[in-house]
Coordinates of C-alpha atoms in Angstrom, one line a residue:
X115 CA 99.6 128.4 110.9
X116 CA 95.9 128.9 111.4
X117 CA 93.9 126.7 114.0
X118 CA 93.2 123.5 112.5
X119 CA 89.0 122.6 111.5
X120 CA 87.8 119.7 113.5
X121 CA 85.0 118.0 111.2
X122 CA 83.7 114.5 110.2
X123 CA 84.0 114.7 106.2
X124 CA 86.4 116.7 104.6
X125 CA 85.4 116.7 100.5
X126 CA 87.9 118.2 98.1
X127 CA 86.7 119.9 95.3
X128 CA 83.3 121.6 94.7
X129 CA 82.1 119.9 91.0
X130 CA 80.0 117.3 90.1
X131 CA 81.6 114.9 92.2
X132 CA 82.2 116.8 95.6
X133 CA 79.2 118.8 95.1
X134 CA 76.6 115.6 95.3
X135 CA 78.7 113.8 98.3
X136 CA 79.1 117.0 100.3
X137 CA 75.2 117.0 99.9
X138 CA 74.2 114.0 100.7
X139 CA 76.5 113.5 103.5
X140 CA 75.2 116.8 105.3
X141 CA 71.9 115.7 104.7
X142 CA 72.8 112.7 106.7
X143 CA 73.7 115.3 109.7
X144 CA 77.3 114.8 109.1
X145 CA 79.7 117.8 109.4
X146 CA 81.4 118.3 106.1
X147 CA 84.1 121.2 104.9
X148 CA 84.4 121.8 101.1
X149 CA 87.9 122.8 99.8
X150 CA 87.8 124.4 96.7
X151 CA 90.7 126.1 95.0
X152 CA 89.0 128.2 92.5
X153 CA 87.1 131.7 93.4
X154 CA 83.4 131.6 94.6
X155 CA 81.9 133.6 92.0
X156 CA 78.3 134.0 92.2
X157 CA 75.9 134.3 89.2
X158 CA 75.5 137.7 89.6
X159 CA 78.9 138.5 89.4
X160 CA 80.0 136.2 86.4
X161 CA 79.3 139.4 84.0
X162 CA 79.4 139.7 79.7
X163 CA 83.1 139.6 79.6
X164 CA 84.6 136.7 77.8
X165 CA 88.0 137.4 78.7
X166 CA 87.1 138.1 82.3
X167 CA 85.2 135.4 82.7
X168 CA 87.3 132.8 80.9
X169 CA 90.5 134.5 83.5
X170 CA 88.5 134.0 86.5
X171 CA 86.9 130.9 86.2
X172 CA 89.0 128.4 84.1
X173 CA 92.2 126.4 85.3
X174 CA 95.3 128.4 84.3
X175 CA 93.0 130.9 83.1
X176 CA 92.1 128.5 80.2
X177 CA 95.9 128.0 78.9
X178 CA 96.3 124.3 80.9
X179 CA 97.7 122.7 78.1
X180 CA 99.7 119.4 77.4
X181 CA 103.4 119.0 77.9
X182 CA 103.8 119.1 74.4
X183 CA 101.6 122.3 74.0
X184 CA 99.2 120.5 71.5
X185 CA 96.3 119.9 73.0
X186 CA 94.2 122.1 75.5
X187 CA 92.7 120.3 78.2
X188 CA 89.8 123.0 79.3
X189 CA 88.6 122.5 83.4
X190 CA 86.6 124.8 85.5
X191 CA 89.0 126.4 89.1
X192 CA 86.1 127.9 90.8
X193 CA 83.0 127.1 93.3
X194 CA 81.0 124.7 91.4
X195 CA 84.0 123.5 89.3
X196 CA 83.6 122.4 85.6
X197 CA 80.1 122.3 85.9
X198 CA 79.6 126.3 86.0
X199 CA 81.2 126.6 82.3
X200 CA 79.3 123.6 80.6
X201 CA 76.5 124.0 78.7
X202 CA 74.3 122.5 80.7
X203 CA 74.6 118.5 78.6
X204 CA 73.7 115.8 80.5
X205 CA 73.6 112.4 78.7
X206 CA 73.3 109.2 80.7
X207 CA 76.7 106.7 80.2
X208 CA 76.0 104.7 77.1
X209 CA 75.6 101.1 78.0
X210 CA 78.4 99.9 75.9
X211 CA 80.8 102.0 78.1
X212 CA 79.2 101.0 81.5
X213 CA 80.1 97.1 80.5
X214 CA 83.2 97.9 79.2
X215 CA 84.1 99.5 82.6
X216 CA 82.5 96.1 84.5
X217 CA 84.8 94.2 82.2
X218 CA 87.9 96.2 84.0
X219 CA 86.7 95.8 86.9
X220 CA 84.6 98.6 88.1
X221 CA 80.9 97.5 88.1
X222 CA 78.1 99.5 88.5
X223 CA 75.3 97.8 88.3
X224 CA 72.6 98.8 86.1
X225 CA 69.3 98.9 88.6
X226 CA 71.2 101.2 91.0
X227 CA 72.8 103.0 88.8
X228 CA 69.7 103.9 86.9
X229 CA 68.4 104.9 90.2
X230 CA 71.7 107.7 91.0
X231 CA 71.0 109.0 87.9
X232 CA 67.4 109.7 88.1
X233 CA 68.0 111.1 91.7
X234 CA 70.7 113.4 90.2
X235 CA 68.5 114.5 87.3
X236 CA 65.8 115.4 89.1
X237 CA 67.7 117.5 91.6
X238 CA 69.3 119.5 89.1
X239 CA 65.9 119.5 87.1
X240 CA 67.1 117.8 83.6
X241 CA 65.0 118.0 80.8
X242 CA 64.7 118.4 76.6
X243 CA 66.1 121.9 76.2
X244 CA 63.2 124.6 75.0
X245 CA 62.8 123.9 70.9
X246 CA 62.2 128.2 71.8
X247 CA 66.0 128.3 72.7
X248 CA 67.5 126.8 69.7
X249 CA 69.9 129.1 67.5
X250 CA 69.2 129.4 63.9
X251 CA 72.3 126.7 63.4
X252 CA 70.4 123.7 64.9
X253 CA 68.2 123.7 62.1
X254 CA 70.9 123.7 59.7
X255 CA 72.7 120.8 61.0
X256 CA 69.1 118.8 61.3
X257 CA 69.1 119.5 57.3
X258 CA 72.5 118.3 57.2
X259 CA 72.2 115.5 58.9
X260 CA 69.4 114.1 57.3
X261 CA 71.0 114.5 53.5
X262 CA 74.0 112.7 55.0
X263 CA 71.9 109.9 56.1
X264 CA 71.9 110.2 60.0
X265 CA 69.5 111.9 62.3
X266 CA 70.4 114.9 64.6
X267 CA 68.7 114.7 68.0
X268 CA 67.6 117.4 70.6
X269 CA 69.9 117.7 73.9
X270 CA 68.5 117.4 77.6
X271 CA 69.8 120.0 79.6
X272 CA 70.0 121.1 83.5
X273 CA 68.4 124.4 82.5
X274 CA 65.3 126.5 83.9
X275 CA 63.6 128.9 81.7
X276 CA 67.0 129.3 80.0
X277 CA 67.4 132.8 78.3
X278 CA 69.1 131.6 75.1
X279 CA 71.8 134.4 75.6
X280 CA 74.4 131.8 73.8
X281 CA 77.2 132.4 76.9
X282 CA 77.3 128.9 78.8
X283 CA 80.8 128.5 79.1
X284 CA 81.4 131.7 80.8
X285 CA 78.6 130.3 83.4
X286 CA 75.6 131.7 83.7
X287 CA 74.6 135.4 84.7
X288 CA 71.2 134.9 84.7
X289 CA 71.6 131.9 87.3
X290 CA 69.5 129.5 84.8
X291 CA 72.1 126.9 84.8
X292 CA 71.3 124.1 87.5
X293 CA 74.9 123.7 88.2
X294 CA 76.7 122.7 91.0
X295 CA 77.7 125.9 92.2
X296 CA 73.3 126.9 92.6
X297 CA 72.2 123.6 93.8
X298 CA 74.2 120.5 95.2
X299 CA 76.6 123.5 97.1
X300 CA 73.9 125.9 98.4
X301 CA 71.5 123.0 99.6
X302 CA 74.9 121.4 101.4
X303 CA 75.3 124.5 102.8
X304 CA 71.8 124.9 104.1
X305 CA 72.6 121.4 106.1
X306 CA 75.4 123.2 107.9
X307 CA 78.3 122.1 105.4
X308 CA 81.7 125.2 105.2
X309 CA 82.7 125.5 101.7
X310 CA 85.9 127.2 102.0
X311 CA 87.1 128.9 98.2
X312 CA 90.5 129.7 97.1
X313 CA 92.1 126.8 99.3
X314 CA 94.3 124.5 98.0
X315 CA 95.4 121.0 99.4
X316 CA 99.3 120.4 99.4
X317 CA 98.6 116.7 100.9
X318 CA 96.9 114.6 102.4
X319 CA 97.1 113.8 106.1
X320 CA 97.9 110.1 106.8
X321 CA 97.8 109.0 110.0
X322 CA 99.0 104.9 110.8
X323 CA 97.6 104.3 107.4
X324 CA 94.5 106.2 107.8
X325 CA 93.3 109.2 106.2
X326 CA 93.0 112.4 108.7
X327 CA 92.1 115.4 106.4
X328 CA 94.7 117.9 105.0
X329 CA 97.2 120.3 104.7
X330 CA 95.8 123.2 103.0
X331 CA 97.2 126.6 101.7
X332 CA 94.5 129.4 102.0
X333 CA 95.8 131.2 98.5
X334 CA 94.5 134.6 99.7
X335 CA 97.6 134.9 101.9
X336 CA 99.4 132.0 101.7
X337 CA 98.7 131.1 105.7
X338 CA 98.8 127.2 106.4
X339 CA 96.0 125.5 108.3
X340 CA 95.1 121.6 108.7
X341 CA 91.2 120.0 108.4
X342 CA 91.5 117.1 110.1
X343 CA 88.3 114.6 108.9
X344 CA 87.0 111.2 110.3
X345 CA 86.9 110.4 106.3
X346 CA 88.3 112.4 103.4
X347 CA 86.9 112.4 99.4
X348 CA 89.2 113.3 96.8
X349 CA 87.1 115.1 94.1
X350 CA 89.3 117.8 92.7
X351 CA 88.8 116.1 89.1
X352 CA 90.8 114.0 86.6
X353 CA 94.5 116.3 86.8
X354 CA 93.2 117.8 90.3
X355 CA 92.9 114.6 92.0
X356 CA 96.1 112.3 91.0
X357 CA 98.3 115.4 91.5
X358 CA 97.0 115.7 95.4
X359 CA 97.7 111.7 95.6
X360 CA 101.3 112.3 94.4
X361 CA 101.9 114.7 96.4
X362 CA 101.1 113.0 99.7
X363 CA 103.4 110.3 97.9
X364 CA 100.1 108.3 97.6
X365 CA 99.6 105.5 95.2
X366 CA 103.0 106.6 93.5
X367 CA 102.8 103.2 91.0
X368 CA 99.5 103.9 89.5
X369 CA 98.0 107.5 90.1
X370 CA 98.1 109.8 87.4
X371 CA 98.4 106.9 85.2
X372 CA 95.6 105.5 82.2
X373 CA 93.9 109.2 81.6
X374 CA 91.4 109.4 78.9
X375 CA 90.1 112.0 77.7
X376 CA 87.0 113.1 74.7
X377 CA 88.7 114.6 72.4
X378 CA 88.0 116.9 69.4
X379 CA 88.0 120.5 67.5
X380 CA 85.6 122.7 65.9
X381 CA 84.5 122.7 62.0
X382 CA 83.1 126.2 60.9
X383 CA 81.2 127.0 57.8
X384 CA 79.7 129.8 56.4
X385 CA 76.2 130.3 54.7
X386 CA 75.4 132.6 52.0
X387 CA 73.5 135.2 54.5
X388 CA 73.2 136.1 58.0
X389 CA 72.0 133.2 60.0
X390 CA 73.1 134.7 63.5
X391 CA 73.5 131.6 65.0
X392 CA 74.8 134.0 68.1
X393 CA 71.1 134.3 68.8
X394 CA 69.7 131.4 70.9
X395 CA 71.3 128.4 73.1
X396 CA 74.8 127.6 71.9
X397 CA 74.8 124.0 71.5
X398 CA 71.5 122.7 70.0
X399 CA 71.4 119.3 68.3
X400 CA 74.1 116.1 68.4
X401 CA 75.0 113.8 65.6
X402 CA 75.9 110.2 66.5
X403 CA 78.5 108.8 64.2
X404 CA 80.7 105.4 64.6
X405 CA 82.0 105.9 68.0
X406 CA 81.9 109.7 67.5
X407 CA 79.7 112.1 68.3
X408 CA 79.3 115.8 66.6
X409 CA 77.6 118.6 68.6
X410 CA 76.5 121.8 67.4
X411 CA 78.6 124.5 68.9
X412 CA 78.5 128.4 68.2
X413 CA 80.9 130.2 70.7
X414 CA 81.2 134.0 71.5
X415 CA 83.4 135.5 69.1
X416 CA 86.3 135.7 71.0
X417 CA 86.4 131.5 71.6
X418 CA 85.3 131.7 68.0
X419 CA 88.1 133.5 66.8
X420 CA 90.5 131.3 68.7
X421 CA 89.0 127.9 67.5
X422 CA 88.6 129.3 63.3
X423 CA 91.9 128.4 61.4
X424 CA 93.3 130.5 59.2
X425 CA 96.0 133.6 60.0
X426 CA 96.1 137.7 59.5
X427 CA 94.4 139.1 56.8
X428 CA 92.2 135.5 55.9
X429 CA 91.2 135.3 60.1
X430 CA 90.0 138.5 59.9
X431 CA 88.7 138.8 57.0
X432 CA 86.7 135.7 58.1
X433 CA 85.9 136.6 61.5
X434 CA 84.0 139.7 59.9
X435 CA 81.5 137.7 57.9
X436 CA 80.4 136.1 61.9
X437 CA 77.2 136.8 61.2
X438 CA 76.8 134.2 58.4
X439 CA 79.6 131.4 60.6
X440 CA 78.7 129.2 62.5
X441 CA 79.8 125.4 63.7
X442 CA 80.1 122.2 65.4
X443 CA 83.0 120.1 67.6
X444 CA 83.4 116.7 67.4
X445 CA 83.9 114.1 70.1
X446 CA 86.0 111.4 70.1
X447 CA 86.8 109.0 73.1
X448 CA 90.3 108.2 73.5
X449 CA 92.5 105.0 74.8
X450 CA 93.9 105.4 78.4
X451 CA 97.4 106.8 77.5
X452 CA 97.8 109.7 78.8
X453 CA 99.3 110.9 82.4
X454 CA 99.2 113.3 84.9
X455 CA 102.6 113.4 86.5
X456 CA 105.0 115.7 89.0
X457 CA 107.4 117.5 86.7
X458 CA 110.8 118.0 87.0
X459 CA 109.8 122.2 87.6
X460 CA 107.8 121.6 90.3
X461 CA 110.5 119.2 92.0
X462 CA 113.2 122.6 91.3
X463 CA 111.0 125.1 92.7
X464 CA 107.2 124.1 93.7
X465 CA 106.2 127.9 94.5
X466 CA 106.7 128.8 90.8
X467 CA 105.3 125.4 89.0
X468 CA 102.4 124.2 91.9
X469 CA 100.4 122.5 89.4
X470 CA 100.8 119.0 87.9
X471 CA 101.5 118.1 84.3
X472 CA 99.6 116.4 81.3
X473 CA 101.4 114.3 78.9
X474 CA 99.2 113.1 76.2
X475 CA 99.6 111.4 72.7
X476 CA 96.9 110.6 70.5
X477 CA 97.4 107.1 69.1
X478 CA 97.2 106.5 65.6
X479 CA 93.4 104.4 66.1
X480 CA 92.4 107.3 67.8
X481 CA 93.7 110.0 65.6
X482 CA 92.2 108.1 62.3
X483 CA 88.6 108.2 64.0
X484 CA 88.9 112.1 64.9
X485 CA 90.1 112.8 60.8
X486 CA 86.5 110.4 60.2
X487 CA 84.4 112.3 62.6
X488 CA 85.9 116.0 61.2
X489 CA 85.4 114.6 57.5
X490 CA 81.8 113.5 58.2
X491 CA 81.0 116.6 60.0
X492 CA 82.3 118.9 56.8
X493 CA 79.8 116.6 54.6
X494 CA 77.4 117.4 56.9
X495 CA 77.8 121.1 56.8
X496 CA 78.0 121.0 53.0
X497 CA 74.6 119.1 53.1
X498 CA 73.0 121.0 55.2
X499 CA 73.8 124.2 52.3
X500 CA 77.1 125.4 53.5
X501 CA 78.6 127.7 50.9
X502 CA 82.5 127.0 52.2
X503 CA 83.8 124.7 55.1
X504 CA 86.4 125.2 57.4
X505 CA 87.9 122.0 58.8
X506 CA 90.7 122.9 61.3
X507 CA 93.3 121.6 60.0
X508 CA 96.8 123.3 60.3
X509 CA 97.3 124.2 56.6
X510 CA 94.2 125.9 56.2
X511 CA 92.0 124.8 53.5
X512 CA 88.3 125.5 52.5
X513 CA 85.8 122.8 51.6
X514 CA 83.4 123.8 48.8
X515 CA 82.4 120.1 47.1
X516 CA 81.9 117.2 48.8
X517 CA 85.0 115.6 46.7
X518 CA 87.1 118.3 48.8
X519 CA 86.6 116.6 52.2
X520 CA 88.6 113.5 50.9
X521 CA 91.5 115.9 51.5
X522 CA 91.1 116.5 55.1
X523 CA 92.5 112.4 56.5
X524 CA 95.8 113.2 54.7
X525 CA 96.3 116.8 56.1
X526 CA 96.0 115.0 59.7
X527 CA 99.2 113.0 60.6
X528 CA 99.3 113.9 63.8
X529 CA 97.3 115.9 67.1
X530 CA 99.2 119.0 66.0
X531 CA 98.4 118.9 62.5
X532 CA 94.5 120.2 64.0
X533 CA 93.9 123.5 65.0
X534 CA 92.3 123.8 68.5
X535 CA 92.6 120.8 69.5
X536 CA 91.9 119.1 73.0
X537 CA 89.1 118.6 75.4
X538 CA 87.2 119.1 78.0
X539 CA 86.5 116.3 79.5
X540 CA 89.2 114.7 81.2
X541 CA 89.0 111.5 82.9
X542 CA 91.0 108.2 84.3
X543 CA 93.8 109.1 86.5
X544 CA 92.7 107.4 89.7
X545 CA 90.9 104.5 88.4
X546 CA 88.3 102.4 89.8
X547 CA 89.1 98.8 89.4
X548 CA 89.7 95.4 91.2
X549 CA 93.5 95.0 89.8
X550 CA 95.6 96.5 92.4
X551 CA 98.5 96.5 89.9
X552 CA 96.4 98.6 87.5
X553 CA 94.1 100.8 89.2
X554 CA 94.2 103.5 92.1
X555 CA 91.4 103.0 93.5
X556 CA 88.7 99.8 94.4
X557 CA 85.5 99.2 93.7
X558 CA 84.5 100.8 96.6
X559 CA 86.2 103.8 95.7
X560 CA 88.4 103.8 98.3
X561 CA 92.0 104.6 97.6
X562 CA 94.0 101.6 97.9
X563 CA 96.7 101.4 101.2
X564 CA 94.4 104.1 103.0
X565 CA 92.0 103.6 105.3
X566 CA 89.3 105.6 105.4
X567 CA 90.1 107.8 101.6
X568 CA 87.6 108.2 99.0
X569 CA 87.3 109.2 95.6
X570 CA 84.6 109.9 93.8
X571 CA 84.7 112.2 90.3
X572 CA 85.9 111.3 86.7
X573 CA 89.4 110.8 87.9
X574 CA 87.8 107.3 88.6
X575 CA 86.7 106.5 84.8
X576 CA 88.5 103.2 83.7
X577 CA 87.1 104.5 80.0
X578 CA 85.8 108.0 78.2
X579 CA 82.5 108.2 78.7
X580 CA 82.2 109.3 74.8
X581 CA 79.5 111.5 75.5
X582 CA 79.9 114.7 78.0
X583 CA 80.6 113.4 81.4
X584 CA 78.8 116.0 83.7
X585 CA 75.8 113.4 84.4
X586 CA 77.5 110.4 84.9
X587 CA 80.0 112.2 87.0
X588 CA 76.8 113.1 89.3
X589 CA 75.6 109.4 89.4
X590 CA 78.9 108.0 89.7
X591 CA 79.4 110.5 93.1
X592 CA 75.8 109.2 94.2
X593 CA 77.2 105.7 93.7
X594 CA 79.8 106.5 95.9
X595 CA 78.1 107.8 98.7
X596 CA 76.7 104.1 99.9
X597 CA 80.9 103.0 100.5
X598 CA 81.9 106.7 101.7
X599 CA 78.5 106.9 103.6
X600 CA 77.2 103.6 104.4
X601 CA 73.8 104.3 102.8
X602 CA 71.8 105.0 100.4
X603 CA 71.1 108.8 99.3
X604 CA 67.5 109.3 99.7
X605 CA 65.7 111.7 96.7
X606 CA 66.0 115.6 96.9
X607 CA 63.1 116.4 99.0
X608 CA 61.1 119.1 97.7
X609 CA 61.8 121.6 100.4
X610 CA 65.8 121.1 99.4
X611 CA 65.8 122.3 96.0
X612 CA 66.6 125.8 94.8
X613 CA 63.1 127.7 94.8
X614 CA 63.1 127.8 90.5
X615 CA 63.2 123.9 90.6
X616 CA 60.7 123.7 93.6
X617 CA 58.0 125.8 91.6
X618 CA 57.9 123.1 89.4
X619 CA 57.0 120.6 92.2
X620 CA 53.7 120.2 93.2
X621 CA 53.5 120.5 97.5
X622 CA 53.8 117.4 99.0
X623 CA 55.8 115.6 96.2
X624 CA 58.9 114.2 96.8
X625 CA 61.5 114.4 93.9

């Protein structure tokens, strides 16, 4: 065993949740430790590799799956967390969700909430993405979109002079992307907060019913060493943070239980010449269906190649006409069904199997809307001049005619008749509500039989968000800061942000 840390906050998890408290509270002159049980890898360092990258800075090395080995469920295990291998979305919670989540009992109430998320968005400098940075795809689905009869819209993004190099999910080597991991982390540190990286938590101290820090594993090495906190914030994400809960044999009834997720897979199509849609920002322009949304997506080839359905000689023989692919995911938000549980491997032999399980089903509502959402998308390709589409469906097929896409709804009978499927955004798990039969946490978020335990990431979501969760995760931590606090966070001052966000201050401003 290592000496124990002695400090007033302990914050686990370095994302969009833990990122923004850890700030705020060192602000405040509090002494805070970070745990993190992912890498520190700096911008500098994150390199061209897609394989590298995708081993060094995803969960499981980006093979988390479900029990069931259906569905991926795609999380970030580094400094930073998730938010170093988005790219770079940030869409405010649509009100319909925000009242559906009063309505169960976790309120956040629209004037102060509107005020977290504009402090969030300015510290992480949030705007319309450069029209400059678009790929040549963009265009194409704005054609699309508007011979369907929708409208494709622009995306704000936490960017700065971004480069276009089309790599976002295997973060950022040009340090453009306003993540967590080069803002809310650095400017904690410069208040005196210790992020400590490849640590991971096997409990939670409890101590006569009060939170005390906890028992962490320094994965280097394997030594042992206890932080022992005045208060403790759980924000290793939606698995990350019900698994530490049942593992201190907290909140055994309800944690884990009602995760959502957005779920969806990719649709490619190919054009009759090169449109290098590899050139420019990956994602580009959104498509707002009937409780759906589609977002342009063109991946590196490599997360191309695993996403395109089709196998041997037809992948490849695809795969070498990239230059004239491109396509767009879908996202659909899905009913709290899912869990995050202990398995029976880890209760054998916990060395070998240290990381919770996901058990998942789509239901049949939910499944319906994803086979709309992929069938509307291949319309929308074919509109936009798409010579052939490629839903991903597991009997490959090819879309040519519009009448073709009537196919694709009976092709899809269950999660495992689509190719790539999964998500990304993971959420639920430790709700947030005032029925202590029902929900992990209360509106406070406090966890519930423990004084003095917080929680404050998506894990917290009584719904999907529907739309990518980075921002709300953000506001929602901000929130949460007033209970774990006992104030309000204050704006960013100018002299805290990273210098590329402070150039575009003028002196004497306060953000």
């Amino acid at each position: 065993m290592r000496p124990d840390i002695e400090t007033d906050i302990l914050v686990i998890g370095s994302g969009a949740g833990g990122g923004v408290v850890a700030y705020h509270l060192a602000r405040r002159g509090e002494r805070v430790v970070v745990l993190e049980r992912g890498p520190r890898v700096e911008s500098a360092d994150m390199g061209s590799s897609e394989m590298r990258s995708i081993g060094t800075l995803y969960k499981d090395g980006g093979s988390q799956t479900n029990t069931d080995g259906d569905m991926f469920v795609l999380q970030g295990s580094c400094v930073g967390g998730s938010t170093v291998l988005t790219n770079g979305v940030c869409f405010r919670l649509p009100e319909d969700v925000r009242r559906a989540w009063a309505n169960q009992g976790f309120e956040m109430p629209p004037e102060p909430f509107a005020r977290s998320f504009a402090r969030v968005e300015r510290a992480i400098g949030v705007e319309p993405l450069d029209p400059r940075r678009l790929n040549s795809a963009a265009e194409l689905m704005r054609r699309g979109a508007l011979a369907w009869g929708g409208e494709a819209h622009g995306f704000a993004k936490n960017f700065a002079q971004c480069v276009g190099c089309g790599a976002c999910n295997l973060g950022c080597r040009y340090g453009r992307k306003l993540d967590s991991l080069t803002t809310w982390i650095p400017m904690a540190e410069a208040h005196g907060a210790l992020v400590l990286a490849l640590c991971s938590v096997d409990r939670i101290l409890v101590e006569k019913g009060r939170a005390a820090g906890g028992e962490v594993r320094d994965l280097r090495d394997g030594t042992r060493f206890r932080v022992r906190a005045r208060r403790t914030v759980l924000a290793a994400g939606a698995v990350g943070t019900p698994e530490i809960l049942l593992k201190s044999g907290l909140a055994p009834e309800t944690a884990g239980r009602r995760t959502s997720f957005n779920v969806g897979s990719l649709v490619a199509a190919e054009f009759a010449d090169d449109i290098d849609a590899f050139e420019g920002d990956q994602m580009g322009v959104h498509i707002a269906g009937d409780g759906w949304l589609a977002e342009q997506d063109h991946n590196p080839p490599t997360a191309f190649a695993m996403t395109l359905p089709g196998w041997y000689d037809r992948h490849a023989s695809d795969m070498n006409r990239y230059r004239r692919l491109t396509a767009a995911g879908v996202l659909v938000p899905t009913q709290d069904t899912g869990q995050v549980f202990l398995g029976i491997g880890r209760r054998l032999m916990p060395r070998l199997f240290d990381h919770a399980e996901i058990k998942f089903r789509l239901p049949r509502a939910d499944l319906s809307k994803l086979a709309e959402a992929l069938t509307a998308l291949c319309r929308i390709f074919l509109a936009a001049g798409a010579v052939r589409v490629l839903p991903p469906t597991g009997r490959a097929i090819e879309v040519r005619r519009m009448e073709d896409c009537d196919r694709i709804a009976g092709l899809i009978r269950s999660q495992a008749d689509v190719t790539g499927f999964g998500s990304a955004h993971p959420m639920g798990g430790a709700v947030a509500g005032d029925d202590p039969r029902r929900t992990t946490v209360d509106p406070s978020f406090a966890v519930r039989g423990v004084v003095d335990l917080f929680v404050a990431d998506a894990s917290v979501f009584p719904a999907s968000t529907r739309v990518n969760p980075q921002l709300t995760v953000m506001a929602v931590a901000d929130a949460a800061v007033r209970s774990i606090g006992g104030f309000e966070p204050e704006p960013v001052p100018v002299e805290d942000l990273v210098p590329i966000l402070r150039s575009r201050t003028p002196a004497g401003v306060r953000t």
